[in-house]
């Protein structure tokens, strides 16, 4: 029987820092308590379990259990809950300890530790985990079975009253949940939008001024950290699509804790200091947070899903006219006039100018200053962001305008630090202030879009030309005095074609259609007496039609094989050469008996043409063959 010994203190030379860091990834306290009971919640992740071939589990268990409440707190009456995410790790199923090890480990737990456990949530458990837990609970005692709750996913966890916004969940768990659902849906939300594709992309703070949304504030602050901004191809290399989709869903739902980590850099906001216990961010590894490429991909997705693009369809003509040619040189003062809030003429909307001044141009200009490390020039950044500026109905038109947008954006990024920012009264300090966490708690999270805003936008997108029944509406008349119930004006007369421009009197009448019997009564040989010929006196001006020629009957077979001297060939066969070697008797009646047809093909020497006659039918022999 094993004995469970507490781990040595951190100051001891026997303290294993590697096992302590691994235990912090396996079991860590949630920053906020549960919303249903208010008890401290500890998150246990199965994806962080190492393989038995690489780690000694007997030495790892004391470090994991040491992260639970201590004995003094438990004896004083402190209760706790554990949320166990049983989703497998990225490496799939690993080599796990046997049944005997799990049973012995559960028996090593102290009585007060098992008694103060209020509830054990097991999310996404496979069959072997269910059987394992059931067996351990039966062997250890039947009372613990009532504390275990099996849920298949996050949706059922919400049904139990657990708020997902207050959970610090590993990224891998969100990815597994996303793959299982195969669709983006907020579990405890109503589908409202917070930051992506909203009517007001830049929300207003309590001071009445526009501010950056939370998604841009956190992603930009993490991307501009020293180790992150020096990442090679920070905007050029695409992140995993599943990571960007998960991040979009988290920010749309209003998730309080989103971990950003790239190597040794971790984004930490004061959210982590709330609640009971703190998460040791220094012990987290790179796989426990979203990387810098996911942050860059989320920024590009935010610009791509703007409800009103930065360059709408209405400005295509102006951009092509003034900046479409390559010979046009973009002066800094011209670019500054396009971005000014009180510009006399610009093809950019007020919201587009605010977004460019407050976020995009300062961000891209800051990235280019580290171009020796990240290899991102102004041109490469313009290539990455130009497609997000255009979202017209015609893809070919967008492809023609994308070169103009790249040219403008590249020139703005190059001249931002030296000319544009001073001309607009902006500097780096103002940009850094916009990326800090707002002092007001209400400004730290974006507000969901209201239902009336969503309805009005949908109506504007779906309403088009309505077809109204005008049968019961009276036309406009001077007696109506411009009232609202006036009917629509009468439609203008339809324009006539060139053939219809003549008057009805001058237009000749069509002749009556003649019946076939009428045509048969008058032979075509007598053209003068036929009524189809127009009279010479001009009394009848109707158009007469020439009768169709008579249909000649098909020749008989005897006429085809007979000689030209025997009978007269029809006119259709006069020019067709005729050859035959069969003698025709004088009393020929038109039918050729089978006896006169030879058994071979006769070919004349002069022309080389012949006729293949029919072979006679062989006679049947009456004699039977002997067996």
Coordinates of C-alpha atoms in Angstrom, one line a residue:
X1 CA 0.0 0.0 0.0
X2 CA 1.4 3.4 -1.0
X3 CA 1.6 6.3 1.4
X4 CA 0.8 9.8 0.3
X5 CA 3.4 12.3 1.4
X6 CA 3.1 16.0 0.9
X7 CA 5.6 17.6 -1.5
X8 CA 8.6 19.4 -0.1
X9 CA 8.4 23.1 0.4
X10 CA 9.5 25.4 -2.5
X11 CA 12.6 26.5 -0.6
X12 CA 13.8 22.9 -0.2
X13 CA 16.4 21.6 -2.6
X14 CA 14.3 18.5 -3.1
X15 CA 11.4 20.6 -4.6
X16 CA 10.9 19.6 -8.3
X17 CA 10.0 22.7 -10.2
X18 CA 9.1 20.7 -13.4
X19 CA 6.6 18.6 -11.5
X20 CA 5.1 21.7 -9.9
X21 CA 4.7 23.4 -13.3
X22 CA 3.1 20.3 -14.7
X23 CA 0.7 20.1 -11.7
X24 CA -0.3 23.7 -12.3
X25 CA -1.4 22.8 -15.8
X26 CA -3.3 19.8 -14.6
X27 CA -5.2 21.4 -11.7
X28 CA -5.6 25.1 -11.1
X29 CA -8.2 27.3 -9.3
X30 CA -10.7 29.2 -11.3
X31 CA -10.4 33.0 -10.9
X32 CA -14.1 33.4 -9.9
X33 CA -16.3 31.1 -7.8
X34 CA -19.3 29.3 -9.1
X35 CA -22.4 31.4 -9.7
X36 CA -24.8 28.8 -8.3
X37 CA -23.2 28.1 -4.9
X38 CA -20.5 30.7 -4.6
X39 CA -17.9 28.0 -3.7
X40 CA -14.3 28.0 -5.0
X41 CA -14.0 26.0 -8.2
X42 CA -10.9 24.1 -9.3
X43 CA -10.4 23.1 -13.0
X44 CA -8.9 19.7 -13.8
X45 CA -7.8 19.2 -17.4
X46 CA -7.2 15.7 -18.8
X47 CA -5.4 17.1 -21.8
X48 CA -2.6 18.2 -19.5
X49 CA -2.0 14.6 -18.2
X50 CA 1.5 13.4 -19.3
X51 CA 2.3 9.9 -20.5
X52 CA 3.3 7.3 -17.9
X53 CA 6.5 6.7 -19.9
X54 CA 7.8 10.2 -19.4
X55 CA 6.6 11.1 -15.8
X56 CA 6.5 9.2 -12.6
X57 CA 2.8 9.5 -11.5
X58 CA 3.6 8.5 -7.9
X59 CA 5.8 11.6 -7.6
X60 CA 3.4 13.8 -9.5
X61 CA 0.3 13.1 -7.4
X62 CA 1.5 15.0 -4.3
X63 CA 2.2 18.1 -6.3
X64 CA -1.3 17.9 -7.9
X65 CA -3.2 17.4 -4.6
X66 CA -1.2 20.2 -3.0
X67 CA -3.1 22.7 -5.2
X68 CA -6.4 21.9 -3.5
X69 CA -7.4 23.7 -0.2
X70 CA -5.2 23.0 2.7
X71 CA -6.2 20.9 5.7
X72 CA -6.8 23.9 8.0
X73 CA -9.3 25.5 5.6
X74 CA -11.1 22.3 5.1
X75 CA -11.4 21.6 8.8
X76 CA -12.8 25.1 9.3
X77 CA -15.7 24.2 7.0
X78 CA -14.5 25.4 3.5
X79 CA -16.2 23.4 0.7
X80 CA -15.1 23.3 -2.9
X81 CA -16.1 22.0 -6.3
X82 CA -14.0 20.4 -9.1
X83 CA -14.7 20.8 -12.8
X84 CA -13.0 18.0 -14.7
X85 CA -12.6 18.4 -18.5
X86 CA -12.1 14.8 -19.7
X87 CA -11.4 15.8 -23.3
X88 CA -8.3 14.1 -24.7
X89 CA -5.2 16.0 -25.5
X90 CA -3.8 16.9 -28.9
X91 CA -1.7 13.8 -28.9
X92 CA -4.9 11.6 -28.7
X93 CA -5.1 8.8 -26.2
X94 CA -2.0 8.4 -24.2
X95 CA -0.7 5.6 -22.1
X96 CA -2.7 6.0 -18.8
X97 CA -2.1 4.4 -15.4
X98 CA -4.0 1.2 -14.7
X99 CA -7.1 0.6 -12.6
X100 CA -5.2 -0.3 -9.5
X101 CA -3.3 3.0 -9.5
X102 CA -6.6 5.0 -9.6
X103 CA -8.2 3.0 -6.8
X104 CA -5.2 3.3 -4.6
X105 CA -4.9 7.1 -5.3
X106 CA -8.5 7.7 -4.3
X107 CA -8.0 5.8 -1.1
X108 CA -5.0 7.9 -0.2
X109 CA -7.1 11.1 -0.2
X110 CA -7.9 12.3 3.3
X111 CA -11.3 11.9 4.7
X112 CA -11.8 15.7 5.1
X113 CA -10.7 16.3 1.5
X114 CA -13.4 13.8 0.2
X115 CA -16.1 15.1 2.6
X116 CA -15.7 18.8 1.7
X117 CA -16.0 18.1 -2.0
X118 CA -19.4 19.4 -2.8
X119 CA -19.7 18.4 -6.5
X120 CA -17.5 16.9 -9.2
X121 CA -18.4 17.9 -12.7
X122 CA -17.1 15.6 -15.5
X123 CA -17.5 17.1 -18.9
X124 CA -17.1 15.1 -22.1
X125 CA -16.3 11.8 -20.4
X126 CA -15.7 8.7 -22.5
X127 CA -17.1 5.3 -21.6
X128 CA -13.9 4.1 -19.9
X129 CA -13.9 7.2 -17.7
X130 CA -17.5 6.6 -16.6
X131 CA -16.8 3.0 -15.8
X132 CA -13.6 4.0 -14.0
X133 CA -15.4 6.6 -11.8
X134 CA -18.2 4.3 -11.0
X135 CA -15.9 1.6 -10.0
X136 CA -13.7 3.9 -7.8
X137 CA -16.8 5.3 -6.1
X138 CA -18.2 1.9 -5.4
X139 CA -15.0 0.7 -3.9
X140 CA -14.3 3.8 -1.9
X141 CA -17.9 4.3 -0.7
X142 CA -21.3 4.8 -2.0
X143 CA -21.8 8.4 -0.7
X144 CA -19.4 9.9 -3.2
X145 CA -21.5 8.7 -6.1
X146 CA -24.1 11.3 -5.4
X147 CA -21.6 14.1 -5.8
X148 CA -20.6 13.2 -9.4
X149 CA -22.4 14.8 -12.3
X150 CA -21.7 13.7 -15.9
X151 CA -22.4 16.2 -18.7
X152 CA -21.7 15.7 -22.4
X153 CA -20.7 19.2 -23.2
X154 CA -20.8 22.9 -22.4
X155 CA -24.5 23.2 -23.3
X156 CA -25.5 20.8 -20.5
X157 CA -23.2 22.5 -18.1
X158 CA -25.1 25.8 -18.7
X159 CA -28.4 23.9 -18.0
X160 CA -27.0 23.2 -14.5
X161 CA -26.6 26.9 -13.9
X162 CA -22.8 27.2 -14.5
X163 CA -21.9 30.5 -16.2
X164 CA -19.3 29.9 -18.9
X165 CA -18.2 33.5 -19.0
X166 CA -16.7 33.1 -15.5
X167 CA -14.7 30.0 -16.3
X168 CA -11.0 29.9 -17.3
X169 CA -11.1 27.0 -19.8
X170 CA -8.0 25.7 -21.6
X171 CA -8.1 26.5 -25.4
X172 CA -8.0 22.8 -26.3
X173 CA -11.4 22.3 -24.6
X174 CA -13.0 25.1 -26.6
X175 CA -11.6 23.6 -29.8
X176 CA -13.0 20.1 -29.0
X177 CA -16.4 21.6 -28.2
X178 CA -16.4 23.6 -31.4
X179 CA -15.6 20.5 -33.5
X180 CA -18.4 18.5 -31.8
X181 CA -21.0 21.3 -32.4
X182 CA -19.8 22.1 -35.9
X183 CA -21.5 25.5 -35.7
X184 CA -21.0 28.8 -33.9
X185 CA -23.6 29.3 -31.2
X186 CA -23.3 31.0 -27.8
X187 CA -24.5 28.4 -25.2
X188 CA -26.0 30.9 -22.8
X189 CA -26.6 33.8 -25.2
X190 CA -29.3 34.8 -27.6
X191 CA -27.1 35.2 -30.7
X192 CA -26.6 38.9 -30.3
X193 CA -23.5 40.5 -31.6
X194 CA -21.0 42.4 -29.4
X195 CA -18.0 43.3 -31.6
X196 CA -18.1 41.5 -35.0
X197 CA -20.3 43.1 -37.6
X198 CA -22.2 45.4 -35.3
X199 CA -23.8 48.7 -36.4
X200 CA -21.4 50.8 -34.3
X201 CA -17.9 49.2 -34.5
X202 CA -16.4 51.7 -32.2
X203 CA -18.5 51.9 -29.0
X204 CA -18.9 55.0 -26.9
X205 CA -17.5 55.1 -23.4
X206 CA -19.0 56.7 -20.3
X207 CA -17.1 59.9 -21.2
X208 CA -19.0 60.2 -24.5
X209 CA -16.0 59.6 -26.7
X210 CA -15.4 56.6 -28.9
X211 CA -13.1 53.8 -27.7
X212 CA -11.7 50.6 -29.0
X213 CA -13.7 47.5 -28.5
X214 CA -12.4 44.8 -26.2
X215 CA -11.3 42.4 -28.9
X216 CA -9.1 45.0 -30.6
X217 CA -7.8 46.3 -27.3
X218 CA -6.6 42.9 -26.0
X219 CA -5.4 41.4 -29.2
X220 CA -3.4 44.6 -30.2
X221 CA -1.9 44.9 -26.7
X222 CA -0.7 41.3 -26.8
X223 CA 0.5 41.6 -30.4
X224 CA 2.6 44.7 -29.7
X225 CA 4.5 43.1 -26.8
X226 CA 8.3 42.8 -27.4
X227 CA 8.5 39.1 -28.1
X228 CA 5.2 39.0 -30.1
X229 CA 5.7 41.9 -32.4
X230 CA 9.1 40.4 -33.5
X231 CA 7.5 37.2 -34.6
X232 CA 8.3 36.4 -38.2
X233 CA 5.4 37.0 -40.6
X234 CA 3.1 38.1 -37.8
X235 CA 0.3 39.1 -40.2
X236 CA 1.3 37.0 -43.2
X237 CA 1.2 33.6 -41.6
X238 CA -2.3 32.4 -41.0
X239 CA -3.4 31.0 -37.7
X240 CA -5.5 27.8 -37.3
X241 CA -9.0 28.4 -38.5
X242 CA -10.4 26.6 -35.5
X243 CA -8.6 29.0 -33.1
X244 CA -9.9 32.1 -34.8
X245 CA -13.5 30.7 -34.8
X246 CA -13.2 29.8 -31.1
X247 CA -11.8 33.3 -30.2
X248 CA -14.6 35.0 -32.1
X249 CA -17.2 33.0 -30.2
X250 CA -15.5 33.8 -26.9
X251 CA -15.5 37.5 -27.4
X252 CA -19.1 37.5 -28.8
X253 CA -20.2 35.7 -25.7
X254 CA -18.3 38.0 -23.4
X255 CA -15.8 35.5 -21.9
X256 CA -14.0 37.1 -19.0
X257 CA -10.8 35.1 -19.2
X258 CA -9.0 34.6 -22.5
X259 CA -5.4 33.5 -22.1
X260 CA -2.9 34.9 -24.6
X261 CA 0.6 33.4 -24.5
X262 CA 3.5 33.3 -26.9
X263 CA 6.6 31.6 -25.5
X264 CA 7.4 33.4 -22.3
X265 CA 5.0 36.3 -22.8
X266 CA 1.5 36.1 -21.2
X267 CA -1.2 38.8 -21.4
X268 CA -2.4 39.5 -17.9
X269 CA -5.3 41.8 -17.1
X270 CA -6.8 42.6 -13.6
X271 CA -9.5 40.1 -14.3
X272 CA -7.2 37.5 -12.9
X273 CA -7.0 39.1 -9.5
X274 CA -10.7 38.8 -8.8
X275 CA -12.2 35.9 -7.0
X276 CA -10.6 33.3 -4.7
X277 CA -7.1 32.4 -5.5
X278 CA -4.9 33.6 -8.4
X279 CA -3.9 31.6 -11.5
X280 CA -0.1 31.4 -11.7
X281 CA 0.5 32.7 -15.2
X282 CA 4.2 32.1 -15.0
X283 CA 3.5 28.3 -14.8
X284 CA 1.4 28.2 -18.0
X285 CA 3.0 26.8 -21.1
X286 CA 2.6 27.9 -24.7
X287 CA -0.1 25.3 -25.5
X288 CA -2.3 26.7 -22.6
X289 CA -3.0 30.0 -24.5
X290 CA -3.7 31.4 -27.9
X291 CA -0.6 32.5 -29.8
X292 CA 0.2 35.7 -31.6
X293 CA -0.9 34.5 -35.0
X294 CA -4.4 33.8 -33.6
X295 CA -4.4 37.4 -32.4
X296 CA -3.4 38.7 -35.8
X297 CA -6.0 36.6 -37.5
X298 CA -8.7 37.8 -35.2
X299 CA -7.8 41.5 -36.0
X300 CA -8.1 40.8 -39.7
X301 CA -11.4 39.0 -39.2
X302 CA -12.8 42.0 -37.3
X303 CA -12.0 44.3 -40.2
X304 CA -13.3 41.7 -42.7
X305 CA -16.7 41.4 -41.0
X306 CA -17.5 45.1 -40.7
X307 CA -21.1 45.7 -41.5
X308 CA -20.1 48.8 -43.5
X309 CA -16.7 48.2 -45.2
X310 CA -14.0 50.9 -45.0
X311 CA -14.3 51.5 -48.7
X312 CA -17.9 50.9 -49.7
X313 CA -19.2 50.5 -53.3
X314 CA -20.1 54.2 -53.5
X315 CA -16.4 55.3 -53.4
X316 CA -15.1 53.0 -56.1
X317 CA -15.6 55.6 -58.8
X318 CA -13.8 58.4 -56.9
X319 CA -10.9 56.1 -56.0
X320 CA -10.5 55.0 -59.5
X321 CA -10.7 58.5 -60.9
X322 CA -8.2 60.2 -58.6
X323 CA -5.9 57.4 -57.6
X324 CA -6.4 54.7 -60.2
X325 CA -3.4 55.6 -62.4
X326 CA 0.1 54.6 -61.5
X327 CA 1.5 58.1 -62.4
X328 CA -0.4 59.7 -59.6
X329 CA 1.9 60.5 -56.7
X330 CA 0.3 60.6 -53.2
X331 CA 1.4 63.6 -51.2
X332 CA 1.3 63.5 -47.4
X333 CA -1.0 66.6 -47.3
X334 CA -3.5 64.8 -49.6
X335 CA -3.6 61.7 -47.3
X336 CA -4.0 63.9 -44.3
X337 CA -7.0 65.6 -45.9
X338 CA -8.6 62.2 -46.5
X339 CA -8.3 61.3 -42.8
X340 CA -9.3 64.6 -41.1
X341 CA -12.5 64.6 -39.1
X342 CA -13.5 68.0 -40.7
X343 CA -12.3 67.2 -44.2
X344 CA -14.0 69.2 -47.0
X345 CA -14.1 66.2 -49.4
X346 CA -13.2 62.6 -48.8
X347 CA -14.6 59.3 -50.0
X348 CA -14.1 57.8 -46.5
X349 CA -17.0 57.8 -44.0
X350 CA -16.8 59.2 -40.6
X351 CA -16.5 55.8 -39.0
X352 CA -13.9 54.6 -41.4
X353 CA -11.7 57.7 -40.6
X354 CA -12.0 57.1 -36.9
X355 CA -11.0 53.4 -37.3
X356 CA -8.0 54.3 -39.4
X357 CA -6.8 57.1 -37.0
X358 CA -7.4 55.3 -33.7
X359 CA -6.3 51.7 -34.5
X360 CA -5.2 50.5 -37.9
X361 CA -2.7 53.0 -39.0
X362 CA -0.9 53.3 -35.6
X363 CA -0.8 49.5 -35.4
X364 CA 0.6 48.9 -38.8
X365 CA 3.1 51.7 -38.4
X366 CA 4.3 50.2 -35.1
X367 CA 4.7 46.8 -36.7
X368 CA 6.9 48.2 -39.5
X369 CA 9.4 49.6 -37.0
X370 CA 10.3 45.9 -36.1
X371 CA 10.6 45.0 -39.8
X372 CA 14.1 43.6 -39.3
X373 CA 12.7 40.9 -37.1
X374 CA 9.1 40.2 -38.4
X375 CA 9.9 41.0 -42.1
X376 CA 6.7 42.9 -42.5
X377 CA 7.0 46.0 -44.6
X378 CA 4.4 48.6 -45.4
X379 CA 3.7 46.9 -48.7
X380 CA 3.2 43.5 -47.2
X381 CA 0.9 44.8 -44.6
X382 CA -1.1 46.6 -47.3
X383 CA -1.4 43.3 -49.2
X384 CA -2.7 41.6 -46.0
X385 CA -5.3 44.2 -45.1
X386 CA -6.5 45.5 -48.5
X387 CA -9.0 42.7 -49.1
X388 CA -10.8 43.6 -45.8
X389 CA -11.5 47.1 -47.1
X390 CA -13.7 45.9 -50.0
X391 CA -16.9 44.0 -49.8
X392 CA -18.8 44.8 -52.9
X393 CA -21.4 42.6 -54.8
X394 CA -19.1 42.2 -57.8
X395 CA -15.9 40.3 -57.1
X396 CA -14.3 41.3 -60.4
X397 CA -14.8 45.0 -59.5
X398 CA -13.2 44.4 -56.1
X399 CA -10.2 42.8 -57.7
X400 CA -9.8 45.9 -59.9
X401 CA -10.0 48.2 -57.0
X402 CA -7.7 46.3 -54.6
X403 CA -4.6 47.7 -56.2
X404 CA -5.8 51.2 -55.5
X405 CA -6.5 50.4 -51.9
X406 CA -3.0 48.8 -51.5
X407 CA -1.4 51.9 -52.9
X408 CA -3.3 54.2 -50.6
X409 CA -2.8 52.1 -47.5
X410 CA 0.9 51.6 -48.2
X411 CA 1.4 55.4 -48.5
X412 CA -0.5 56.0 -45.3
X413 CA 1.5 53.5 -43.3
X414 CA 4.8 54.9 -44.5
X415 CA 3.9 58.6 -43.7
X416 CA 2.0 58.0 -40.5
X417 CA 4.9 58.6 -38.0
X418 CA 6.4 61.5 -39.8
X419 CA 3.5 63.5 -41.4
X420 CA 0.0 62.1 -40.8
X421 CA 0.0 61.6 -37.0
X422 CA 1.4 65.2 -36.3
X423 CA -1.0 66.7 -38.8
X424 CA -3.9 64.9 -37.1
X425 CA -2.8 65.8 -33.6
X426 CA -2.0 62.1 -32.6
X427 CA 1.0 60.4 -31.1
X428 CA 2.2 57.1 -29.7
X429 CA 1.2 58.0 -26.2
X430 CA -2.5 58.4 -27.2
X431 CA -2.4 55.0 -28.9
X432 CA -0.9 53.3 -25.9
X433 CA -3.5 54.9 -23.7
X434 CA -6.3 53.5 -25.9
X435 CA -4.9 49.9 -25.4
X436 CA -4.9 50.0 -21.6
X437 CA -7.7 48.6 -19.6
X438 CA -10.4 51.2 -19.0
X439 CA -10.8 52.5 -15.5
X440 CA -14.5 52.3 -15.8
X441 CA -15.8 48.8 -15.3
X442 CA -18.7 49.4 -17.7
X443 CA -16.1 50.2 -20.5
X444 CA -14.2 46.9 -20.1
X445 CA -16.8 44.9 -21.8
X446 CA -18.8 45.6 -25.0
X447 CA -22.6 45.8 -24.8
X448 CA -24.7 43.5 -26.9
X449 CA -26.4 45.0 -29.9
X450 CA -30.1 45.7 -29.2
X451 CA -32.9 43.8 -30.9
X452 CA -34.3 46.9 -32.7
X453 CA -30.8 47.7 -34.2
X454 CA -30.6 44.2 -35.5
X455 CA -34.1 44.3 -36.9
X456 CA -33.6 47.6 -38.6
X457 CA -30.4 46.4 -40.2
X458 CA -32.0 43.2 -41.4
X459 CA -35.0 45.1 -42.9
X460 CA -32.6 47.4 -44.7
X461 CA -30.8 44.4 -46.2
X462 CA -34.0 42.5 -47.2
X463 CA -36.3 45.3 -48.3
X464 CA -36.2 45.9 -52.0
X465 CA -38.7 46.7 -54.8
X466 CA -42.2 45.8 -53.6
X467 CA -44.7 44.7 -56.2
X468 CA -48.0 46.3 -55.3
X469 CA -51.4 45.5 -56.8
X470 CA -52.6 48.9 -58.3
X471 CA -56.0 47.6 -59.5
X472 CA -57.8 49.2 -56.6
X473 CA -55.7 52.4 -56.4
X474 CA -57.0 55.5 -58.2
X475 CA -54.6 57.5 -60.4
X476 CA -53.4 60.9 -59.4
X477 CA -55.8 63.7 -60.2
X478 CA -55.9 67.5 -59.4
X479 CA -58.8 66.9 -57.0
X480 CA -56.8 64.8 -54.6
X481 CA -54.8 67.8 -53.4
X482 CA -51.7 65.8 -52.7
X483 CA -53.2 63.5 -50.1
X484 CA -51.5 60.3 -48.9
X485 CA -54.2 58.1 -50.4
X486 CA -53.4 59.3 -53.9
X487 CA -52.8 56.5 -56.4
X488 CA -49.7 56.2 -58.5
X489 CA -49.4 58.3 -61.7
X490 CA -50.4 56.6 -64.9
X491 CA -47.7 54.8 -66.8
X492 CA -46.3 56.5 -69.9
X493 CA -47.4 55.0 -73.3
X494 CA -45.3 52.2 -74.5
X495 CA -42.9 53.3 -77.3
X496 CA -43.7 51.8 -80.7
X497 CA -41.2 50.2 -82.9
X498 CA -40.3 51.4 -86.4
X499 CA -42.7 49.0 -88.0
X500 CA -45.6 50.1 -85.8
X501 CA -45.0 53.8 -86.3
X502 CA -47.5 54.0 -89.2
X503 CA -51.1 54.6 -88.6
X504 CA -53.7 51.9 -88.6
X505 CA -55.2 53.2 -91.9
X506 CA -51.9 53.1 -93.8
X507 CA -51.0 49.6 -92.5
X508 CA -52.1 46.9 -95.0
X509 CA -54.3 44.2 -93.9
X510 CA -53.0 40.6 -93.8
X511 CA -54.5 38.3 -96.5
X512 CA -56.8 35.6 -95.3
X513 CA -55.3 32.2 -95.0
X514 CA -56.3 29.9 -97.9
X515 CA -57.5 26.4 -97.2
X516 CA -55.8 23.4 -98.8
X517 CA -59.0 22.6 -100.7
X518 CA -58.9 26.0 -102.3
X519 CA -55.4 25.4 -103.6
X520 CA -56.2 21.9 -104.9
X521 CA -59.1 23.3 -107.0
X522 CA -56.8 25.4 -109.2
X523 CA -54.0 23.6 -110.9
X524 CA -50.6 25.3 -111.0
X525 CA -50.3 25.0 -114.8
X526 CA -52.9 27.7 -115.5
X527 CA -51.4 30.7 -113.8
X528 CA -53.7 33.2 -115.5
X529 CA -56.9 31.6 -114.3
X530 CA -55.7 30.9 -110.8
X531 CA -57.0 33.2 -108.1
X532 CA -53.6 33.0 -106.4
X533 CA -52.2 35.3 -109.1
X534 CA -52.7 39.0 -108.5
X535 CA -55.1 40.7 -111.0
X536 CA -53.7 43.1 -113.5
X537 CA -56.4 45.7 -113.0
X538 CA -55.4 46.2 -109.4
X539 CA -58.9 45.8 -108.0
X540 CA -57.7 43.3 -105.3
X541 CA -54.6 44.4 -103.4
X542 CA -54.3 41.3 -101.3
X543 CA -51.1 39.3 -101.5
X544 CA -51.5 35.9 -103.2
X545 CA -49.3 32.9 -102.5
X546 CA -47.9 30.5 -105.0
X547 CA -49.2 27.0 -104.5
X548 CA -46.8 24.3 -103.4
X549 CA -45.7 21.7 -106.0
X550 CA -47.4 18.4 -106.2
X551 CA -45.8 15.6 -104.2
X552 CA -44.5 12.9 -106.6
X553 CA -45.3 9.3 -105.6
X554 CA -42.4 7.0 -104.8
X555 CA -41.3 4.6 -107.6
X556 CA -42.0 0.9 -107.4
X557 CA -39.3 -1.6 -106.8
X558 CA -39.9 -3.2 -110.3
X559 CA -39.3 0.2 -111.9
X560 CA -35.9 0.5 -110.2
X561 CA -34.5 -2.8 -111.4
X562 CA -36.1 -2.8 -114.8
X563 CA -34.2 -1.6 -117.9
X564 CA -34.7 1.9 -119.3
X565 CA -36.2 0.4 -122.5
X566 CA -38.8 -1.7 -120.7
X567 CA -40.6 1.3 -119.1
X568 CA -40.2 5.0 -118.7
X569 CA -38.3 6.0 -115.5
X570 CA -39.6 8.9 -113.5
X571 CA -37.9 12.3 -113.8
X572 CA -36.2 11.9 -110.4
X573 CA -34.2 8.9 -111.7
X574 CA -33.2 10.1 -115.2
X575 CA -29.6 11.0 -114.3
X576 CA -28.9 7.9 -112.2
X577 CA -26.9 5.2 -114.1
X578 CA -28.6 1.8 -114.2
X579 CA -26.9 -1.6 -114.6
X580 CA -28.4 -5.0 -114.5
X581 CA -27.4 -8.4 -115.8
X582 CA -30.7 -10.2 -115.4
X583 CA -32.7 -10.8 -118.5
X584 CA -36.3 -9.6 -118.3
X585 CA -38.9 -11.5 -120.3
X586 CA -41.4 -9.8 -122.6
X587 CA -44.4 -10.6 -120.4
X588 CA -42.8 -9.0 -117.3
X589 CA -45.4 -7.8 -114.9
X590 CA -43.2 -5.9 -112.6
X591 CA -42.2 -8.7 -110.2
X592 CA -39.0 -10.6 -110.4
X593 CA -39.1 -14.2 -109.3
X594 CA -36.5 -15.6 -107.1
X595 CA -35.4 -18.1 -109.7
X596 CA -34.1 -15.4 -112.0
X597 CA -31.8 -13.8 -109.4
X598 CA -28.3 -15.2 -109.5
X599 CA -26.3 -16.3 -106.4
X600 CA -23.4 -14.0 -107.0
X601 CA -22.7 -10.3 -107.4
X602 CA -22.6 -9.1 -111.0
X603 CA -20.2 -6.2 -111.8
X604 CA -19.8 -4.7 -115.2
X605 CA -16.4 -4.1 -116.6
X606 CA -17.1 -0.7 -118.0
X607 CA -18.4 1.1 -114.9
X608 CA -17.4 -1.1 -112.0
X609 CA -20.8 -0.8 -110.4
X610 CA -23.0 -3.8 -109.6
X611 CA -26.1 -5.0 -107.9
X612 CA -26.1 -7.4 -105.1
X613 CA -29.1 -9.7 -105.8
X614 CA -30.9 -11.8 -103.3
X615 CA -29.8 -15.4 -102.9
X616 CA -32.3 -18.2 -103.3
X617 CA -33.5 -20.0 -100.2
X618 CA -32.0 -23.5 -100.1
X619 CA -34.4 -26.4 -100.3
X620 CA -34.9 -28.6 -97.3
X621 CA -33.8 -32.2 -97.7
X622 CA -36.5 -34.7 -96.9
X623 CA -34.0 -37.5 -96.0
X624 CA -33.1 -37.8 -92.4
X625 CA -29.5 -38.0 -91.3
X626 CA -28.5 -41.3 -90.0
X627 CA -27.4 -41.2 -86.4

